[in-house]
């Protein structure tokens, strides 16, 4: 494995183990659904937490609760986003979605409890009280109506809008829906160390946008078995995407430009940040 | 108005105003649904925060963010609990439920964003960092799979269980579903002041149980117009309740015993706690 592939796997495993440990002593279908929903993901957000923490001299065991928190929060958003009244998806990470494997009520409650767990976990991060409060506040801002949920609301509104979204509108939507949590994850390390978040914030904004453009490309070029979820949905629904607005080649070129920019902005960290640079390359090269 | 009625109204108004202020600059149906869902409630939890804070010398403006937080969290739980896949209720506080006034997707997202907002608000409480972290941690514990969501899960499981729940099982269910947030609210003041939470914790456990028993009595004796939501649902569904297990008179007697106990445990606070004692009397005397 490359340094990146290994770091990604380790971070994902660490987050899953921490989530499982935090559910020790509970039982029932909500617990099972919570574990199911936090298993089998790429672990990209956990990886960004662990790497940004490493760059700022934070010990892995101190950063781990934040890595688990962001994976729990991301999982909650997927479980609710997949519901019949939302995107109505049957497949996620190559497996039945939570409401298909259990039922809608279990999916609503498991998602709710995963959001709560995220805030419980982040309070366990090993850093000064002021830094922990900053992590909690920024996590709430990134995931609320001004962040992720705001982006999801724009996405739903777009489905019934008179005209397809413009490039500017889609960029705002994406910055909320996908970008905000990725930025939180990549700036968690400097937050823990009470250091400047500027470079990693810019890295994350480029990375997040490249990630979403690649999602749109996979929706056109990918096959469901490899991607692990339904494809072709956006084109079929006539939704504006980065591909419909930039063309397939234009979208690929834009994603590559963003990767270059993301790598460049990490110059202050030198070769220490090479794993984050590999992550940026991975985000646009991935097939799922 | 009595001292209690005025304090209750003030606390509810304060929480609503704080929630509205925190949504300044946002727009769209999610925002509207969030405001709608946090309007017209009794404000009991906000009142408990403000009173327990007053008893511990915390200024109202310092406690207000926690009062708003618990009302936002309570509202999220109601919005999701009313969904068709959960309790499927059309009426709440005498008005159409969020999914009836908008749609299911808006209700899911508005509930999600209200939970996030609760954690954002609680971080703004005016108290030492360590006390704020304690408020956040205990709020997460009270609302997660070991608290409120755990109680909701038991409630849903009970609907398909082979036998009606026992008194012990219903008490556990209620302690999670209703009790945990009430206890958090009543102990928020001593948490802010980094003082002992024992007396107010016991008060809240008695109060919470009396509250739920009264809910079960209202489901039998109340009419929908006064109660503000559908009544007779539990009996119709054959669900075990405190009334089905204790009888109507037994349930009333038990609620009254709990009120007496709740009032007694506040002795250390003297007459300063009379408003909280009035609250306990109100909880069992209420008609909605």
Coordinates of C-alpha atoms in Angstrom, one line a residue:
Chain A
X1 CA 0.0 0.0 0.0
X2 CA 1.1 3.6 -0.5
X3 CA 1.4 5.8 2.5
X4 CA -1.9 7.4 1.6
X5 CA -3.8 4.1 1.1
X6 CA -2.5 2.8 4.5
X7 CA -3.3 6.1 6.3
X8 CA -6.8 6.1 4.8
X9 CA -7.5 2.5 5.9
X10 CA -6.0 3.1 9.4
X11 CA -8.1 6.3 9.9
X12 CA -11.3 4.6 8.7
X13 CA -10.7 1.6 11.0
X14 CA -9.8 3.8 13.9
X15 CA -13.1 5.8 13.5
X16 CA -15.2 2.7 13.2
X17 CA -13.6 1.1 16.3
X18 CA -14.1 4.3 18.3
X19 CA -17.8 4.5 17.2
X20 CA -18.3 0.8 18.1
X21 CA -16.7 1.4 21.5
X22 CA -18.9 4.3 22.2
X23 CA -22.0 2.1 21.6
X24 CA -20.8 -0.6 24.1
X25 CA -23.6 -1.5 26.5
X26 CA -26.4 -0.5 24.1
X27 CA -28.4 -2.9 22.1
X28 CA -31.3 -3.2 19.6
X29 CA -31.9 -2.3 16.0
X30 CA -30.9 1.4 16.3
X31 CA -27.4 0.4 17.5
X32 CA -27.1 -2.2 14.8
X33 CA -28.2 0.4 12.1
X34 CA -25.7 2.9 13.5
X35 CA -22.8 0.4 13.3
X36 CA -23.9 -0.7 9.8
X37 CA -24.1 2.9 8.6
X38 CA -20.6 3.7 9.8
X39 CA -19.0 0.7 8.2
X40 CA -17.6 0.3 4.7
X41 CA -17.0 3.9 3.9
X42 CA -13.8 5.3 2.5
X43 CA -13.0 7.1 5.7
X44 CA -11.7 10.2 3.8
X45 CA -13.0 12.6 6.5
X46 CA -11.4 10.6 9.3
X47 CA -8.2 10.5 7.4
X48 CA -8.2 14.3 6.9
X49 CA -8.7 14.7 10.7
X50 CA -5.8 12.4 11.5
X51 CA -3.5 13.8 8.9
X52 CA -4.1 17.5 9.8
X53 CA -3.6 16.5 13.4
X54 CA -0.3 14.8 12.7
X55 CA 0.9 17.9 10.8
X56 CA 0.3 19.9 14.0
X57 CA 1.9 17.5 16.4
X58 CA -1.3 16.0 17.9
X59 CA -1.0 12.4 19.0
X60 CA -3.3 9.9 17.2
X61 CA -5.2 8.9 20.3
X62 CA -6.0 12.6 21.0
X63 CA -7.3 13.2 17.5
X64 CA -9.2 9.9 17.1
X65 CA -12.5 11.1 18.8
X66 CA -12.8 13.9 16.2
X67 CA -12.1 11.4 13.4
X68 CA -14.9 9.2 14.7
X69 CA -17.2 12.2 15.1
X70 CA -16.9 13.4 11.5
X71 CA -17.5 9.9 10.2
X72 CA -20.6 9.6 12.5
X73 CA -21.9 12.9 11.2
X74 CA -21.2 12.0 7.6
X75 CA -23.0 8.7 8.0
X76 CA -26.1 10.4 9.6
X77 CA -26.3 12.7 6.6
X78 CA -26.2 9.7 4.2
X79 CA -28.8 7.7 6.1
X80 CA -31.3 10.6 6.0
X81 CA -30.4 11.6 2.5
X82 CA -31.1 8.0 1.2
X83 CA -34.7 8.1 2.7
X84 CA -37.6 7.6 0.4
X85 CA -38.8 11.2 1.0
X86 CA -35.3 12.5 0.2
X87 CA -33.1 10.9 -2.6
X88 CA -34.9 7.5 -2.3
X89 CA -31.8 5.3 -2.7
X90 CA -31.7 1.5 -2.3
X91 CA -27.9 1.1 -2.4
X92 CA -25.1 2.7 -0.5
X93 CA -21.5 1.5 -0.4
X94 CA -22.6 -1.5 -2.4
X95 CA -25.1 -2.5 0.3
X96 CA -28.8 -1.9 1.0
X97 CA -29.4 1.5 2.5
X98 CA -30.5 1.5 6.2
X99 CA -34.2 2.1 5.5
X100 CA -34.1 -0.8 3.0
X101 CA -32.4 -3.2 5.4
X102 CA -34.5 -2.1 8.4
X103 CA -37.3 0.5 7.9
X104 CA -37.8 4.2 7.6
X105 CA -38.3 4.7 11.4
X106 CA -35.1 3.0 12.2
X107 CA -33.3 5.1 9.5
X108 CA -34.7 8.3 11.0
X109 CA -33.7 7.4 14.5
X110 CA -30.3 5.9 13.7
X111 CA -29.5 9.0 11.7
X112 CA -30.6 11.2 14.6
X113 CA -28.6 9.2 17.1
X114 CA -25.5 9.3 14.8
X115 CA -25.7 13.1 14.8
X116 CA -25.9 13.2 18.5
X117 CA -23.0 10.7 18.8
X118 CA -20.9 13.0 16.6
X119 CA -21.3 15.8 19.1
X120 CA -20.6 13.5 22.0
X121 CA -17.5 12.1 20.4
X122 CA -16.0 15.5 19.5
X123 CA -16.2 16.6 23.1
X124 CA -13.8 13.7 23.9
X125 CA -11.0 15.1 21.6
X126 CA -7.7 15.4 23.5
X127 CA -6.9 19.1 23.4
X128 CA -7.4 22.3 25.5
X129 CA -11.0 23.2 26.5
X130 CA -11.0 26.3 24.3
X131 CA -9.8 24.2 21.3
X132 CA -12.5 21.6 22.0
X133 CA -15.2 24.3 22.1
X134 CA -13.9 25.6 18.8
X135 CA -14.2 22.1 17.3
X136 CA -17.7 21.7 18.5
X137 CA -18.9 25.2 17.4
X138 CA -17.4 24.8 13.9
X139 CA -18.8 21.3 13.6
X140 CA -22.3 22.6 14.3
X141 CA -21.8 25.5 11.9
X142 CA -20.5 23.1 9.2
X143 CA -23.4 20.7 9.5
X144 CA -26.4 23.1 10.1
X145 CA -28.6 25.2 8.0
X146 CA -25.7 27.4 6.9
X147 CA -23.6 24.3 6.0
X148 CA -24.5 20.7 5.1
X149 CA -28.2 20.9 5.7
X150 CA -28.4 24.2 3.8
X151 CA -26.7 22.5 0.8
X152 CA -29.2 19.5 1.0
X153 CA -32.1 22.0 1.1
X154 CA -30.8 23.7 -2.0
X155 CA -30.4 20.3 -3.7
X156 CA -34.0 19.4 -3.0
X157 CA -35.3 22.8 -4.1
X158 CA -33.3 22.4 -7.4
X159 CA -35.4 19.3 -8.2
X160 CA -38.6 21.4 -8.6
X161 CA -36.9 24.7 -9.8
X162 CA -38.1 26.2 -13.1
X163 CA -34.6 26.3 -14.5
X164 CA -31.5 24.2 -14.0
X165 CA -29.0 25.7 -11.6
X166 CA -26.1 27.8 -12.8
X167 CA -22.4 27.0 -12.1
X168 CA -22.4 29.6 -9.4
X169 CA -25.5 28.1 -7.7
X170 CA -24.2 24.5 -7.9
X171 CA -20.9 25.6 -6.4
X172 CA -22.7 27.2 -3.4
X173 CA -24.9 24.0 -3.1
X174 CA -21.8 21.8 -3.1
X175 CA -19.8 24.0 -0.7
X176 CA -22.6 23.3 1.8
X177 CA -23.6 19.8 1.1
X178 CA -20.1 18.2 0.7
X179 CA -17.6 21.0 1.3
X180 CA -18.4 22.1 4.8
X181 CA -17.7 18.7 6.5
X182 CA -14.5 18.2 4.4
X183 CA -13.2 21.6 5.4
X184 CA -14.0 20.9 9.1
X185 CA -12.1 17.6 8.9
X186 CA -9.0 19.1 7.2
X187 CA -8.9 22.0 9.7
X188 CA -9.5 19.9 12.8
X189 CA -5.8 19.4 13.4
X190 CA -4.9 23.1 13.5
X191 CA -8.0 23.8 15.6
X192 CA -6.8 21.2 18.1
X193 CA -3.3 22.8 18.2
X194 CA -4.9 26.3 18.2
X195 CA -2.9 27.1 15.1
X196 CA -3.7 28.9 11.8
X197 CA -6.3 27.0 9.7
X198 CA -5.8 29.1 6.5
X199 CA -3.7 26.7 4.4
X200 CA -5.6 23.6 5.3
X201 CA -8.9 25.4 4.8
X202 CA -8.0 26.4 1.2
X203 CA -6.7 22.8 0.6
X204 CA -10.1 21.5 1.8
X205 CA -12.2 23.9 -0.3
X206 CA -10.3 22.8 -3.5
X207 CA -10.4 19.1 -2.5
X208 CA -14.1 19.3 -1.7
X209 CA -15.0 20.8 -5.0
X210 CA -12.8 18.3 -6.9
X211 CA -14.5 15.5 -4.9
X212 CA -18.0 16.7 -6.0
X213 CA -17.0 17.2 -9.6
X214 CA -15.6 13.7 -9.6
X215 CA -18.9 12.4 -8.1
X216 CA -20.7 14.0 -11.1
X217 CA -18.3 12.4 -13.5
X218 CA -18.8 9.0 -11.9
X219 CA -22.6 9.5 -12.2
X220 CA -22.0 9.6 -15.9
X221 CA -19.0 7.3 -16.5
X222 CA -19.2 4.9 -13.6
X223 CA -21.2 1.6 -13.3
X224 CA -23.3 1.0 -10.2
X225 CA -21.4 -2.1 -9.1
X226 CA -18.1 -0.3 -8.9
X227 CA -19.5 3.0 -7.6
X228 CA -21.6 1.2 -4.9
X229 CA -24.7 3.3 -5.5
X230 CA -27.1 4.1 -8.3
X231 CA -25.6 6.0 -11.2
X232 CA -27.1 8.1 -14.1
X233 CA -29.7 9.5 -11.7
X234 CA -28.8 13.2 -12.2
X235 CA -28.7 13.1 -16.0
X236 CA -31.9 11.1 -16.0
X237 CA -33.6 13.7 -13.7
X238 CA -32.4 16.5 -15.9
X239 CA -30.5 18.0 -13.0
X240 CA -27.7 20.4 -13.6
X241 CA -24.3 19.0 -12.6
X242 CA -20.7 20.0 -13.1
X243 CA -20.6 17.7 -16.1
X244 CA -23.8 19.1 -17.7
X245 CA -22.4 22.6 -17.2
X246 CA -18.7 22.1 -18.0
X247 CA -18.9 19.1 -20.3
X248 CA -17.1 15.8 -19.4
X249 CA -13.7 17.0 -20.5
X250 CA -14.1 20.4 -19.0
X251 CA -15.2 18.9 -15.7
X252 CA -12.1 16.6 -15.7
X253 CA -9.8 19.5 -16.4
X254 CA -11.4 21.6 -13.7
X255 CA -11.0 18.8 -11.1
X256 CA -7.3 18.4 -12.1
X257 CA -6.7 22.1 -11.7
X258 CA -8.2 22.0 -8.3
X259 CA -6.0 19.1 -7.3
X260 CA -2.9 21.1 -8.4
X261 CA -4.0 24.1 -6.5
X262 CA -4.8 22.0 -3.4
X263 CA -1.3 20.5 -3.4
X264 CA 0.4 23.8 -3.9
X265 CA -1.3 25.5 -1.0
X266 CA 0.3 22.9 1.4
X267 CA 3.9 24.2 0.6
X268 CA 4.4 25.5 4.1
X269 CA 4.1 21.9 5.4
X270 CA 6.8 20.6 3.0
X271 CA 7.1 16.9 2.3
X272 CA 5.2 16.2 5.6
X273 CA 2.1 16.9 3.6
X274 CA 2.7 14.4 0.8
X275 CA 0.1 12.1 2.1
X276 CA -2.5 14.9 1.9
X277 CA -1.3 15.5 -1.7
X278 CA -1.8 11.8 -2.5
X279 CA -5.3 12.2 -1.1
X280 CA -6.0 15.0 -3.5
X281 CA -4.8 12.9 -6.5
X282 CA -6.9 10.0 -5.2
X283 CA -10.1 12.0 -4.9
X284 CA -10.2 12.6 -8.7
X285 CA -8.8 9.2 -9.7
X286 CA -11.2 7.1 -7.7
X287 CA -13.8 4.9 -9.3
X288 CA -16.2 4.8 -6.4
Chain B
X1 CA -50.2 35.9 36.2
X2 CA -48.6 33.9 38.9
X3 CA -44.8 34.0 39.3
X4 CA -44.6 30.6 37.6
X5 CA -46.9 31.5 34.7
X6 CA -44.9 34.7 34.0
X7 CA -41.6 32.9 34.3
X8 CA -42.8 30.2 32.0
X9 CA -43.9 32.7 29.3
X10 CA -40.7 34.7 29.6
X11 CA -38.5 31.7 29.3
X12 CA -40.4 30.4 26.2
X13 CA -40.3 33.9 24.6
X14 CA -36.6 34.2 25.3
X15 CA -35.8 30.8 23.8
X16 CA -37.9 31.6 20.7
X17 CA -36.2 35.0 20.2
X18 CA -32.8 33.4 20.6
X19 CA -33.6 30.7 18.0
X20 CA -35.0 33.3 15.6
X21 CA -31.9 35.5 16.1
X22 CA -29.6 32.5 15.4
X23 CA -31.3 32.0 12.1
X24 CA -30.9 35.6 11.0
X25 CA -29.5 35.8 7.4
X26 CA -30.8 32.3 6.4
X27 CA -33.9 31.8 4.2
X28 CA -36.0 29.2 2.6
X29 CA -38.5 26.6 3.8
X30 CA -36.1 24.8 6.2
X31 CA -35.7 28.1 8.1
X32 CA -39.5 28.7 8.1
X33 CA -40.1 25.1 9.3
X34 CA -37.5 25.5 12.1
X35 CA -39.2 28.7 13.4
X36 CA -42.6 27.2 13.1
X37 CA -41.6 24.1 15.1
X38 CA -40.1 26.2 17.9
X39 CA -43.1 28.4 18.3
X40 CA -46.2 27.8 20.4
X41 CA -44.8 25.3 22.9
X42 CA -45.1 25.6 26.6
X43 CA -41.5 26.4 27.1
X44 CA -41.2 24.1 30.1
X45 CA -37.7 23.0 29.4
X46 CA -36.5 26.6 28.7
X47 CA -38.1 27.6 32.0
X48 CA -36.3 24.8 33.9
X49 CA -33.0 26.1 32.5
X50 CA -33.7 29.7 33.4
X51 CA -34.9 28.9 36.9
X52 CA -32.1 26.4 37.8
X53 CA -29.7 29.1 36.5
X54 CA -31.3 31.8 38.7
X55 CA -31.1 29.6 41.7
X56 CA -27.3 29.4 41.1
X57 CA -26.8 33.1 40.5
X58 CA -26.4 32.9 36.7
X59 CA -27.5 36.0 34.8
X60 CA -30.4 35.4 32.4
X61 CA -28.4 36.5 29.3
X62 CA -25.8 33.9 30.2
X63 CA -28.3 31.1 30.6
X64 CA -30.5 32.0 27.6
X65 CA -28.5 30.1 24.9
X66 CA -29.0 26.9 26.9
X67 CA -32.7 27.6 27.2
X68 CA -32.9 28.0 23.5
X69 CA -30.8 24.9 22.9
X70 CA -33.1 22.6 24.9
X71 CA -36.2 24.0 23.1
X72 CA -34.5 23.5 19.7
X73 CA -33.6 19.9 20.7
X74 CA -37.1 19.2 22.0
X75 CA -38.7 20.6 18.8
X76 CA -36.4 18.4 16.6
X77 CA -37.6 15.3 18.5
X78 CA -41.3 16.3 18.0
X79 CA -40.9 17.0 14.3
X80 CA -39.2 13.6 13.6
X81 CA -41.6 11.8 16.0
X82 CA -44.6 13.1 14.1
X83 CA -43.4 11.8 10.8
X84 CA -45.6 9.3 8.9
X85 CA -43.0 6.5 9.5
X86 CA -42.9 7.3 13.2
X87 CA -46.1 8.3 15.1
X88 CA -47.8 9.7 12.0
X89 CA -49.4 12.7 13.7
X90 CA -51.2 15.5 11.8
X91 CA -51.6 17.9 14.7
X92 CA -49.1 19.4 17.2
X93 CA -49.7 22.3 19.6
X94 CA -53.1 22.7 17.8
X95 CA -51.4 23.3 14.4
X96 CA -50.6 21.1 11.5
X97 CA -47.4 19.1 12.0
X98 CA -44.3 20.2 10.0
X99 CA -44.6 17.4 7.4
X100 CA -48.3 18.2 6.9
X101 CA -47.7 21.9 6.5
X102 CA -44.6 21.3 4.2
X103 CA -43.6 17.8 3.3
X104 CA -41.6 14.9 4.8
X105 CA -38.3 16.0 3.3
X106 CA -38.6 19.4 4.9
X107 CA -39.6 17.8 8.2
X108 CA -36.5 15.5 8.2
X109 CA -34.1 18.3 7.3
X110 CA -35.7 20.9 9.6
X111 CA -35.5 18.4 12.5
X112 CA -31.9 17.6 11.6
X113 CA -31.0 21.3 11.5
X114 CA -32.8 21.9 14.9
X115 CA -30.6 19.3 16.5
X116 CA -27.5 20.9 15.1
X117 CA -28.7 24.3 16.2
X118 CA -29.2 23.0 19.7
X119 CA -25.5 22.0 19.9
X120 CA -24.4 25.3 18.3
X121 CA -26.6 27.3 20.9
X122 CA -25.4 25.5 23.9
X123 CA -21.7 26.4 23.1
X124 CA -22.8 30.0 23.5
X125 CA -23.8 29.6 27.1
X126 CA -22.1 32.2 29.3
X127 CA -20.1 30.1 31.8
X128 CA -16.5 28.8 32.1
X129 CA -15.2 26.6 29.3
X130 CA -15.2 23.5 31.5
X131 CA -18.8 24.1 32.4
X132 CA -19.8 24.6 28.8
X133 CA -18.1 21.3 27.8
X134 CA -20.0 19.6 30.6
X135 CA -23.3 21.1 29.3
X136 CA -22.5 19.9 25.8
X137 CA -21.5 16.4 26.8
X138 CA -24.5 15.9 29.1
X139 CA -26.8 17.2 26.3
X140 CA -25.5 14.7 23.9
X141 CA -25.8 11.9 26.4
X142 CA -29.4 12.9 27.3
X143 CA -30.5 13.0 23.7
X144 CA -28.7 10.0 22.2
X145 CA -29.2 6.3 22.0
X146 CA -28.8 6.0 25.8
X147 CA -31.3 8.9 26.3
X148 CA -34.1 10.3 24.3
X149 CA -33.6 8.4 21.1
X150 CA -33.2 5.2 23.1
X151 CA -36.6 5.9 24.6
X152 CA -38.1 6.5 21.2
X153 CA -36.7 3.2 20.0
X154 CA -38.2 1.3 22.9
X155 CA -41.5 3.1 22.1
X156 CA -41.5 1.9 18.5
X157 CA -40.4 -1.6 19.5
X158 CA -43.3 -1.7 21.9
X159 CA -45.8 -1.3 19.1
X160 CA -44.9 -4.7 17.6
X161 CA -44.0 -6.5 20.9
X162 CA -45.8 -9.7 21.7
X163 CA -46.9 -8.5 25.2
X164 CA -47.7 -5.0 26.5
X165 CA -44.9 -3.4 28.5
X166 CA -44.7 -3.7 32.2
X167 CA -44.6 -0.8 34.6
X168 CA -40.8 -1.2 35.0
X169 CA -40.3 -1.2 31.2
X170 CA -42.6 1.8 30.6
X171 CA -40.7 3.7 33.3
X172 CA -37.4 3.0 31.5
X173 CA -38.9 4.1 28.2
X174 CA -40.2 7.3 29.7
X175 CA -37.0 8.1 31.6
X176 CA -35.3 8.1 28.1
X177 CA -38.0 9.6 25.9
X178 CA -39.2 12.5 28.1
X179 CA -37.1 12.4 31.3
X180 CA -33.6 12.8 30.0
X181 CA -34.1 16.3 28.4
X182 CA -36.1 17.5 31.4
X183 CA -33.3 16.4 33.7
X184 CA -30.7 18.1 31.6
X185 CA -32.8 21.3 31.7
X186 CA -33.2 21.3 35.4
X187 CA -29.6 20.6 36.1
X188 CA -28.3 23.1 33.5
X189 CA -28.0 25.9 36.2
X190 CA -25.8 24.0 38.6
X191 CA -23.8 22.8 35.7
X192 CA -23.2 26.4 34.6
X193 CA -22.2 27.3 38.2
X194 CA -20.1 24.1 38.5
X195 CA -22.2 23.2 41.5
X196 CA -23.8 20.0 42.8
X197 CA -26.7 18.8 40.6
X198 CA -28.1 16.2 43.0
X199 CA -31.2 18.0 44.3
X200 CA -32.3 19.4 40.9
X201 CA -31.6 16.0 39.3
X202 CA -34.0 14.3 41.7
X203 CA -36.6 17.0 41.3
X204 CA -36.4 16.6 37.5
X205 CA -36.7 12.8 37.6
X206 CA -39.9 13.1 39.7
X207 CA -41.2 16.0 37.5
X208 CA -40.5 14.1 34.3
X209 CA -42.3 11.0 35.4
X210 CA -45.3 13.1 36.7
X211 CA -45.3 14.8 33.3
X212 CA -45.5 11.6 31.4
X213 CA -48.1 10.1 33.6
X214 CA -50.2 13.3 33.1
X215 CA -49.7 12.9 29.3
X216 CA -51.2 9.4 29.6
X217 CA -54.1 10.8 31.6
X218 CA -54.7 13.5 29.0
X219 CA -54.7 10.9 26.3
X220 CA -57.7 9.3 28.1
X221 CA -59.5 12.3 29.6
X222 CA -58.6 15.2 27.3
X223 CA -60.1 16.4 24.1
X224 CA -58.0 17.0 21.0
X225 CA -59.0 20.7 20.8
X226 CA -57.7 21.5 24.3
X227 CA -54.7 19.1 24.3
X228 CA -53.6 20.3 20.8
X229 CA -52.8 16.9 19.4
X230 CA -54.7 13.6 18.8
X231 CA -55.9 11.8 21.9
X232 CA -57.0 8.3 22.6
X233 CA -54.3 6.9 20.3
X234 CA -52.6 4.8 22.9
X235 CA -55.7 3.1 24.2
X236 CA -56.9 2.6 20.6
X237 CA -53.6 1.0 19.7
X238 CA -53.8 -1.2 22.8
X239 CA -50.5 0.2 24.1
X240 CA -49.6 -0.1 27.8
X241 CA -49.6 3.3 29.5
X242 CA -49.4 4.4 33.1
X243 CA -53.2 4.6 33.0
X244 CA -53.6 1.1 31.7
X245 CA -51.2 -0.2 34.3
X246 CA -52.2 1.9 37.3
X247 CA -55.8 2.7 36.5
X248 CA -56.9 6.3 36.1
X249 CA -57.2 7.1 39.9
X250 CA -53.9 5.2 40.6
X251 CA -52.1 7.2 37.9
X252 CA -53.4 10.5 39.3
X253 CA -52.4 9.5 42.8
X254 CA -48.9 8.5 41.6
X255 CA -48.5 11.8 39.8
X256 CA -49.5 13.7 42.9
X257 CA -47.0 11.7 45.1
X258 CA -44.3 12.6 42.6
X259 CA -45.1 16.3 42.8
X260 CA -44.9 16.2 46.6
X261 CA -41.6 14.4 46.4
X262 CA -40.3 16.9 43.7
X263 CA -41.2 19.9 45.9
X264 CA -39.7 18.4 49.1
X265 CA -36.3 17.7 47.5
X266 CA -35.8 21.4 46.8
X267 CA -35.7 22.2 50.5
X268 CA -32.1 23.4 50.4
X269 CA -33.1 26.2 48.1
X270 CA -35.9 27.5 50.5
X271 CA -38.6 29.8 49.1
X272 CA -36.3 30.7 46.2
X273 CA -37.4 27.5 44.6
X274 CA -41.2 28.2 45.0
X275 CA -41.5 28.9 41.2
X276 CA -40.1 25.4 40.5
X277 CA -42.6 24.0 43.0
X278 CA -45.4 25.8 41.2
X279 CA -44.1 24.2 38.0
X280 CA -44.4 20.7 39.5
X281 CA -48.1 21.5 40.5
X282 CA -48.7 22.8 37.0
X283 CA -47.3 19.7 35.3
X284 CA -50.0 17.5 36.7
X285 CA -52.8 20.1 36.6
X286 CA -52.3 21.1 33.0
X287 CA -55.0 20.4 30.4
X288 CA -52.7 20.4 27.3

